[in-house]
Coordinates of C-alpha atoms and ligand atoms in Angstrom, one line a residue:
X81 CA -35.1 109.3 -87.6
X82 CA -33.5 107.7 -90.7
X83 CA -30.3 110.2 -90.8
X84 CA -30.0 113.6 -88.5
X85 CA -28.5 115.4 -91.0
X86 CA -26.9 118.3 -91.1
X87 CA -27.4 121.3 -88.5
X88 CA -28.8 124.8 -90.4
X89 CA -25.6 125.9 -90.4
X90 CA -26.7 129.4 -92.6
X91 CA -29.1 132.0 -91.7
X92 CA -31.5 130.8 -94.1
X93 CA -34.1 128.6 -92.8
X94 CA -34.9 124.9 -94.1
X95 CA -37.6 124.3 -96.7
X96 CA -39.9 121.4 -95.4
X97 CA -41.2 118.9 -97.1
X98 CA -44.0 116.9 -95.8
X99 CA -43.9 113.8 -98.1
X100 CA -40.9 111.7 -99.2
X101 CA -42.6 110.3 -103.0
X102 CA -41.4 111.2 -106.2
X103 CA -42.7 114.8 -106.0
X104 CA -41.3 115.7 -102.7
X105 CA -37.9 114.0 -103.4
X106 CA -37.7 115.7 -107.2
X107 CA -38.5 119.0 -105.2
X108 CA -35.5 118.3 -102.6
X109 CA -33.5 117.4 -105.4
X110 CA -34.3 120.5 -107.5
X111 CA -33.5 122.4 -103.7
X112 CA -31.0 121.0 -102.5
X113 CA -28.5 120.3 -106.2
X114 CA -29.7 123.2 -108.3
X115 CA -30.7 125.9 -106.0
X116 CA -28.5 125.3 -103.3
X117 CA -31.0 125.2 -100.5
X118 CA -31.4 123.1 -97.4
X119 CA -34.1 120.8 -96.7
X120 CA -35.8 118.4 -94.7
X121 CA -38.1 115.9 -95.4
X122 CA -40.5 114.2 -93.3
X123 CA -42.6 111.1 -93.9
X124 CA -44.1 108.3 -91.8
X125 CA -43.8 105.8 -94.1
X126 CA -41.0 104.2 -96.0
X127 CA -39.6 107.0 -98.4
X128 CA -41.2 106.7 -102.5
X129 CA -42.6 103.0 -101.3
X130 CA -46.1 104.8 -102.1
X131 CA -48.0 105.9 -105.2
X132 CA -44.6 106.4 -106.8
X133 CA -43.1 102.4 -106.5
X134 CA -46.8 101.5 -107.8
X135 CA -46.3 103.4 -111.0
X136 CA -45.4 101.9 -114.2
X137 CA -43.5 104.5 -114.8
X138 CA -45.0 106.0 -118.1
X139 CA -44.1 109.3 -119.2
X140 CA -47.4 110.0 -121.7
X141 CA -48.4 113.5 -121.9
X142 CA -50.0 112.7 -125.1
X143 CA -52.2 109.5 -124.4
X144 CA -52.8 111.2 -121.4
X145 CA -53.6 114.7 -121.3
X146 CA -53.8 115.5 -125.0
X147 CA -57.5 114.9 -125.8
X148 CA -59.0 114.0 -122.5
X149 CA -62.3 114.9 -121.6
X150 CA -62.4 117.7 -118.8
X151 CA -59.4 118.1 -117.6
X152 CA -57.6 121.3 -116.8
X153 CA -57.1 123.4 -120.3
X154 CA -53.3 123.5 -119.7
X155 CA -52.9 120.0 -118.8
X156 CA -51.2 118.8 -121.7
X157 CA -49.1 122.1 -122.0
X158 CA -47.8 120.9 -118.2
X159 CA -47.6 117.9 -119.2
X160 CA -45.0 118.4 -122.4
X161 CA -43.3 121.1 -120.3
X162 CA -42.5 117.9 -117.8
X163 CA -41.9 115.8 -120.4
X164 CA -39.3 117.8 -122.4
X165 CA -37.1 118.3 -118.8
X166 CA -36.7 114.4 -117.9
X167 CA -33.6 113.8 -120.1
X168 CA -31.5 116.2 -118.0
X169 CA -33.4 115.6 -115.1
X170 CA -32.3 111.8 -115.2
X171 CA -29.1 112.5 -116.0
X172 CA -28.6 114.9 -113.2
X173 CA -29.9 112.2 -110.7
X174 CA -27.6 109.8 -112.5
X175 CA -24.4 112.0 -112.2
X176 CA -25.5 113.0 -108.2
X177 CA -26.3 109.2 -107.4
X178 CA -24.0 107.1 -109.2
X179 CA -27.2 104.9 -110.1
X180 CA -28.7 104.4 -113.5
X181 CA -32.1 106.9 -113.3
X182 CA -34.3 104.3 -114.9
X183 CA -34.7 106.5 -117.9
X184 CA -35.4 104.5 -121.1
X185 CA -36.7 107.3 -124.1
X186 CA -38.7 105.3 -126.5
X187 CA -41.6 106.2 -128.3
X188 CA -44.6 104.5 -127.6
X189 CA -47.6 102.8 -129.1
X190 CA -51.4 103.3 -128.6
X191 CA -53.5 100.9 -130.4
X192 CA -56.9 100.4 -131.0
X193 CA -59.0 97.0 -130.5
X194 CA -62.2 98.6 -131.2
X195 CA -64.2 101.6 -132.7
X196 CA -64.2 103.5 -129.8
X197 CA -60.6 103.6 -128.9
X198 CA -60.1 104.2 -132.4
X199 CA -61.7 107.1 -132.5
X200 CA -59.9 108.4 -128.9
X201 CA -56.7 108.1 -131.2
X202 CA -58.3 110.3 -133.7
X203 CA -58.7 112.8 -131.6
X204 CA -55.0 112.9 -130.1
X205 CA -53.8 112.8 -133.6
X206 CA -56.0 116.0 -134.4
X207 CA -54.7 117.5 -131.5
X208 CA -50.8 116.8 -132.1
X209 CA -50.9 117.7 -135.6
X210 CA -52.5 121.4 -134.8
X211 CA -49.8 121.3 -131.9
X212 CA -47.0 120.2 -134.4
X213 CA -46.1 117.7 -132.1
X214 CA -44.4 114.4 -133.4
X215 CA -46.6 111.2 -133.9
X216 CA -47.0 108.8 -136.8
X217 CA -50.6 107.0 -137.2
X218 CA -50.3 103.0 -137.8
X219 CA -52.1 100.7 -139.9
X220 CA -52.7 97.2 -137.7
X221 CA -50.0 95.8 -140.2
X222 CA -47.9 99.0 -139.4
X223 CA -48.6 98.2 -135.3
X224 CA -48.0 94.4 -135.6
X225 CA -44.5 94.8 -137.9
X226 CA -43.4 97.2 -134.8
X227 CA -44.3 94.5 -132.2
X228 CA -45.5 91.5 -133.8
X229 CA -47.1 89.4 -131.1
X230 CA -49.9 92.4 -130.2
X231 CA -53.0 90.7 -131.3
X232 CA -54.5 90.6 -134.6
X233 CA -57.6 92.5 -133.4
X234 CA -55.6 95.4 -133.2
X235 CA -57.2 97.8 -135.8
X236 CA -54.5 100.6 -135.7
X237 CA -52.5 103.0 -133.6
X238 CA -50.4 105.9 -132.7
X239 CA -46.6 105.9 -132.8
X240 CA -46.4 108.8 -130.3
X241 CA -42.6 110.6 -130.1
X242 CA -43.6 112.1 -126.8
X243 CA -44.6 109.0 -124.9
X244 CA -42.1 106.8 -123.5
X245 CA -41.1 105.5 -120.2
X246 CA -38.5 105.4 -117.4
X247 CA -38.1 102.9 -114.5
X248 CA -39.6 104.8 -112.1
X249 CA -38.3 102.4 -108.7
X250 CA -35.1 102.6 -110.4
X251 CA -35.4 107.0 -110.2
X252 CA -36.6 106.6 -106.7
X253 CA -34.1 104.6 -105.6
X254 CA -31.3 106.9 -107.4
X255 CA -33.0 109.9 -106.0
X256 CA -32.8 108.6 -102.1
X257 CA -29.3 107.7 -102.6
X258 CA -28.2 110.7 -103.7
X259 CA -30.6 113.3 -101.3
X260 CA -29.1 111.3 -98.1
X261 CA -25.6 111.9 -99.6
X262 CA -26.0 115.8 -99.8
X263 CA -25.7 117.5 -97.0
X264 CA -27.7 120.1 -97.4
X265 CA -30.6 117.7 -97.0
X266 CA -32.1 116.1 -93.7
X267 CA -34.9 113.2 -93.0
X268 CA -37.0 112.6 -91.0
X269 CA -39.0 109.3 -90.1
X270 CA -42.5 111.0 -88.5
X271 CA -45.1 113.3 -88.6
X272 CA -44.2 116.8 -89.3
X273 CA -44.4 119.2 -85.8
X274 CA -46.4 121.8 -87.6
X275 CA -48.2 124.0 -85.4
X276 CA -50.6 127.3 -85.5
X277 CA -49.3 130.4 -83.9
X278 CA -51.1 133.6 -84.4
X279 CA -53.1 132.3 -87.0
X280 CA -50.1 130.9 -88.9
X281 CA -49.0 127.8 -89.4
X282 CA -45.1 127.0 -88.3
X283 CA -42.9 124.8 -88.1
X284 CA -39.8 125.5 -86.3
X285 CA -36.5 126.2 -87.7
X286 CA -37.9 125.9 -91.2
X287 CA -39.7 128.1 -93.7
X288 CA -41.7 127.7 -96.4
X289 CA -43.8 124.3 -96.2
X290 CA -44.4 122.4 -98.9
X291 CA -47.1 119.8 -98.8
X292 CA -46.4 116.9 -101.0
X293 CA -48.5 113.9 -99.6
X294 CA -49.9 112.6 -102.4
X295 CA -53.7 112.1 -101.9
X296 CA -53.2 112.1 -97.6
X297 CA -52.3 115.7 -98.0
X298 CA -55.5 117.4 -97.1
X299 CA -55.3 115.6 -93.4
X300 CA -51.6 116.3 -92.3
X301 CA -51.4 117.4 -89.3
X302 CA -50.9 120.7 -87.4
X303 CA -51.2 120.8 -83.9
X304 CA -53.1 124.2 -82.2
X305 CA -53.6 124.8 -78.2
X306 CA -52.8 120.9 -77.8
X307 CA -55.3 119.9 -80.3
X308 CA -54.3 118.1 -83.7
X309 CA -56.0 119.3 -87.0
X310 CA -56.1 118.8 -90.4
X311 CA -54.7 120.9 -92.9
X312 CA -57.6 121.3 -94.8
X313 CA -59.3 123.1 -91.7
X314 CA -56.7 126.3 -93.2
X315 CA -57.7 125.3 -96.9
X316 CA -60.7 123.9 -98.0
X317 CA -59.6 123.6 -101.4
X318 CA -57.1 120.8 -100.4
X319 CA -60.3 119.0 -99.8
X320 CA -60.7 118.1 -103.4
X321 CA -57.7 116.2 -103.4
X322 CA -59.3 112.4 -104.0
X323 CA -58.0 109.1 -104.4
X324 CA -58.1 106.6 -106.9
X325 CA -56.8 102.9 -106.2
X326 CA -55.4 101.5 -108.6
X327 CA -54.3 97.5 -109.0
X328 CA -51.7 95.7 -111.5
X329 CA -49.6 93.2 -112.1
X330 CA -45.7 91.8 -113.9
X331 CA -45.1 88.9 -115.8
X332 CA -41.8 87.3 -117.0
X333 CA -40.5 89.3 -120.1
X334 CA -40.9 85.9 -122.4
X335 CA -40.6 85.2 -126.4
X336 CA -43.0 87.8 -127.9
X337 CA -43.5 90.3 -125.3
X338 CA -43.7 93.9 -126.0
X339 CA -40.6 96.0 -126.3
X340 CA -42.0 99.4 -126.5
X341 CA -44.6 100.4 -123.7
X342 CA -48.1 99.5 -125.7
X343 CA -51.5 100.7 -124.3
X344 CA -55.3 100.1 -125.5
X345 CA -57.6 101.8 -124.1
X346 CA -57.8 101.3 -119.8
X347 CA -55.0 98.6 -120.2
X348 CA -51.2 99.1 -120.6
X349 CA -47.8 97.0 -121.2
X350 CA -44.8 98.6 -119.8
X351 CA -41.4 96.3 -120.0
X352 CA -39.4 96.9 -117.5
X353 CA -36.3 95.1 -116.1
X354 CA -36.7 91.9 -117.7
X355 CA -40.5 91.6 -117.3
X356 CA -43.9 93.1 -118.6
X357 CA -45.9 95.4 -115.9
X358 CA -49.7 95.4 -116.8
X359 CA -52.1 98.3 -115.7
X360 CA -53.8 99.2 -114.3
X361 CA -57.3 99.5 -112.8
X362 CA -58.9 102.7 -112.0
X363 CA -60.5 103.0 -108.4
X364 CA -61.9 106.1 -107.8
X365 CA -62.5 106.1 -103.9
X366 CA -60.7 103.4 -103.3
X367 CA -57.4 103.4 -101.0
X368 CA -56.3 99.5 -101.7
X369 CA -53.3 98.4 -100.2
X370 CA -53.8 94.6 -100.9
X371 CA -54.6 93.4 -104.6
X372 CA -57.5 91.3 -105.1
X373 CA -57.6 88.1 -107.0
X374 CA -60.1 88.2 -109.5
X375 CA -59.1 92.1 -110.1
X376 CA -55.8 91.0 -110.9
X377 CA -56.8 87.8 -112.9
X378 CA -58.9 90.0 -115.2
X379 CA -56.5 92.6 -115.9
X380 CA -54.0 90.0 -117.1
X381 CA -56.7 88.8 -119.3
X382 CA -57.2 92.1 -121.0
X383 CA -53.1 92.0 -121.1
X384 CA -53.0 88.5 -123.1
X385 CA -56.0 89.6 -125.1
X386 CA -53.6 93.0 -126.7
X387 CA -50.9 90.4 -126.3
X388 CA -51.5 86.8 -126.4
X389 CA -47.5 86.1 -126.3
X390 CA -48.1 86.8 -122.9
X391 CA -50.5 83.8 -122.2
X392 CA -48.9 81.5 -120.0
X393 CA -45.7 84.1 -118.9
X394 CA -45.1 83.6 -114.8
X395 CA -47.0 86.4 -113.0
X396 CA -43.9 87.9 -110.8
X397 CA -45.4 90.6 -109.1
X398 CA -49.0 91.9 -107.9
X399 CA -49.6 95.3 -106.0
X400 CA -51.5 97.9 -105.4
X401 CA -51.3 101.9 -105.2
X402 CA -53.2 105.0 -104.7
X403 CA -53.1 107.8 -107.1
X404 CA -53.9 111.5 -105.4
X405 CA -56.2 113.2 -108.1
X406 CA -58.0 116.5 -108.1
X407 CA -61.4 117.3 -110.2
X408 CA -59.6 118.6 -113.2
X409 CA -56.7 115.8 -113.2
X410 CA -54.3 118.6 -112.8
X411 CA -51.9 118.7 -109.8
X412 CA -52.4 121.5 -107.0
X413 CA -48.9 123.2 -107.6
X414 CA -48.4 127.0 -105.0
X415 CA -49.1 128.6 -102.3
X416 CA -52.3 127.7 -100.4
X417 CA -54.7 130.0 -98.3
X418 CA -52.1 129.3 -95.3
X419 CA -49.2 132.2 -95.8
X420 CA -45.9 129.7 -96.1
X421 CA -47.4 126.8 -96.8
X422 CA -47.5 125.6 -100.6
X423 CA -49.0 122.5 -102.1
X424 CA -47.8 119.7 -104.7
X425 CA -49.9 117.2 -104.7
X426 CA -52.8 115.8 -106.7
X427 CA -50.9 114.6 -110.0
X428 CA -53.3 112.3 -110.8
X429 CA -52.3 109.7 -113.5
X430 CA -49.1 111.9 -114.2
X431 CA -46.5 111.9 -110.8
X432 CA -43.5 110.1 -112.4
X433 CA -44.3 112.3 -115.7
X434 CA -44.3 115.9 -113.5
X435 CA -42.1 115.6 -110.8
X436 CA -39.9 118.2 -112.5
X437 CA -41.7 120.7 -113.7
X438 CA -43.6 120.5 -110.4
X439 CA -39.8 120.6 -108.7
X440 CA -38.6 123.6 -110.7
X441 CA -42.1 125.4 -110.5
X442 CA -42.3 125.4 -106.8
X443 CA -38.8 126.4 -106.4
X444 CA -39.4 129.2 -108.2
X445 CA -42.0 130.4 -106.2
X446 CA -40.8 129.7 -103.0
X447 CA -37.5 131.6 -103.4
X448 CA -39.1 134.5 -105.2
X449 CA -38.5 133.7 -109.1
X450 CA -41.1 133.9 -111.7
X451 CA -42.3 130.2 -112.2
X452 CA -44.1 131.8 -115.7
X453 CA -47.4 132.0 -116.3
X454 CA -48.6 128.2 -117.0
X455 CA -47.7 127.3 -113.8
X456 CA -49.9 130.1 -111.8
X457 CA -52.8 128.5 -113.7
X458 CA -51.9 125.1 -111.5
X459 CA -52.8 127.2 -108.2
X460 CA -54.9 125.6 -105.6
X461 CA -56.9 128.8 -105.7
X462 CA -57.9 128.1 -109.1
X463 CA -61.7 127.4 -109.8
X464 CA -60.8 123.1 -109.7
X465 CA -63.4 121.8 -111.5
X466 CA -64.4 118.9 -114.4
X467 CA -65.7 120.7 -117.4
X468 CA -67.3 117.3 -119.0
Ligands
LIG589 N1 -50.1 106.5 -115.3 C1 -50.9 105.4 -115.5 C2 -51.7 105.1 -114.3 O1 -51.8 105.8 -113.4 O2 -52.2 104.0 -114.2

């Protein structure tokens, strides 16, 4: 038990959270500030030390979600909802916390080192300027005067308003700080005590569940007649929550290196408190908790190659993470076939990005507001599918 925190001391029950990362704390934040709920969370691991410290911490609906290949048709809808509530959302966490949030709004730059990612940036172009949404396309003259030690390969690119970044271990640490300040909120350091009773799951003393475990969501636990089972055993659709490892690395913030967050194709620069994060690889399958050497060694290559400023900069940090997907890259946000219990998990490439709209949308449903009608297209019920 990390704190006991407060006793229920209304008639309401406790929301539970199962799952202490970005999305479960943005959720208790969103409860427990704005709506004036209580809350517990439970997690048996160190709280937002998972997928959510291995970000980089991009906010990118755009390079993202706007012309990507079968994904969920209201993806990039989601996406700029998100992406439109993270300056208040920060500053809220800064004003309840004390702690700078880690948000740092400025636009970012996708470049192209060869035809094919060129013609990737076509396509989000297209698709902003039918949306209306702000970008400005870059000659490789235009790119290099913005950030003049990419590499002269660099064909072209994207200025893209919508893209930018925040510090995401900076949020999480500014989020813990202030949730185990508020009284209204509880943790706890263990497994959840769910059980079935009468063909529905429970878990005392609280009501709704919300099921935020990033890709180990589909196998929490729930205990029935002295047996444990997964949760998946109440809905199968949590079952197409996958993982995807994912491996990167920082180097010292030298002469040269990037100021904006720069991506090309698979790879990405992201500064970030004095040094340069590269990303990241793309494991589908994978759960890595230990980068590998020659992983890491290459994806630094494929850094210095977009940025050869960054050639012989220290390597400070290595890690890996696991990102929870689903088969259309679009997070399982609602109820599932269990009455009471909701899921928010799933988020793909896009946690740090959606934490609030997934925050607000399940608050919403769980207290009986209309959450609109782009977030019931997000249902676990939905037809989850690729469509390319
Ligand atoms: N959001 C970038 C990544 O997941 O690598």
């Amino acid at each position: 038990m990390i704190r006991a925190g407060s006793r229920n001391s209304s008639s309401q029950p406790r929301v539970a959270i199962i799952g202490a990362g970005i999305i479960g704390l943005s959720l208790a934040f969103e409860l427990a500030f704005r709506r004036g709920t209580q809350v517990t969370l439970f997690d048996t691991r160190a709280c937002g030390r998972g997928a959510s410290w291995a970000a980089a911490g991009m906010i990118a609906p755009a390079f993202e979600a706007a012309a990507e290949a079968g994904v969920h048709p209201r993806l990039f809808d989601l996406c700029l909802e998100s992406a439109n509530l993270w300056p208040d959302f920060a500053a809220e966490i800064e004003r309840a916390s004390g702690l700078p949030s880690g948000f740092e709004p400025a636009p970012a730059l996708a470049v192209a080192m060869e035809a094919g990612e060129a013609a990737h940036l076509a396509a989000i172009g297209r698709v902003l300027a039918a949306r209306g949404v702000a970008h400005r396309a870059l000659s490789g003259e235009d790119v290099r005067r913005l950030e003049p030690a990419l590499s002269g390969e660099v064909l072209g690119g994207l200025e893209l308003e919508t893209d930018t970044r925040v510090d995401n271990r900076r949020t999480v640490t500014a989020l813990l700080a202030a949730l185990m300040a508020n009284p209204r909120v509880s943790f706890v350091d263990g497994p959840a005590p769910l059980r079935s009773s009468g063909g529905r799951i429970v878990l005392e003393g609280h009501d709704p569940v919300i099921a935020a475990a990033g890709w180990e969501t589909s196998v929490i636990k729930v205990e029935e007649q002295g047996a444990l089972y997964s949760l998946v055993n109440w809905d199968t659709a949590l079952d197409d929550i996958d993982c995807h490892g994912g491996q990167m690395l920082s180097v010292a913030a030298g002469e040269g290196a990037p100021q904006r967050v720069v991506r090309a194709g698979h790879v990405y620069l992201v500064p970030r408190g004095g040094q340069v994060v590269i990303g990241a690889t793309m494991e589908t399958g994978r759960v890595i908790d230990t980068p590998e050497d020659e992983v890491i060694e290459a994806l630094r290559a494929e850094g210095v190659k977009l940025c050869p400023a960054l050639a012989g900069a220290l390597v400070t940090e290595r890690w890996a993470g696991v990102r929870p997907g689903t088969p259309d890259h679009a997070p399982f946000i609602g109820e599932t076939a269990a009455p009471g219990v909701y899921v928010a998990a799933g988020h793909y490439r896009n946690g740090i990005l959606l934490a609030p709209v997934t925050a607000q949308i399940i608050a919403d449903q769980i207290l009986g507001q209309d959450a609109g009608a782009l977030a019931a297209t997000f249902t676990p019920r939905r037809a989850c599918s690729a469509t390319a």
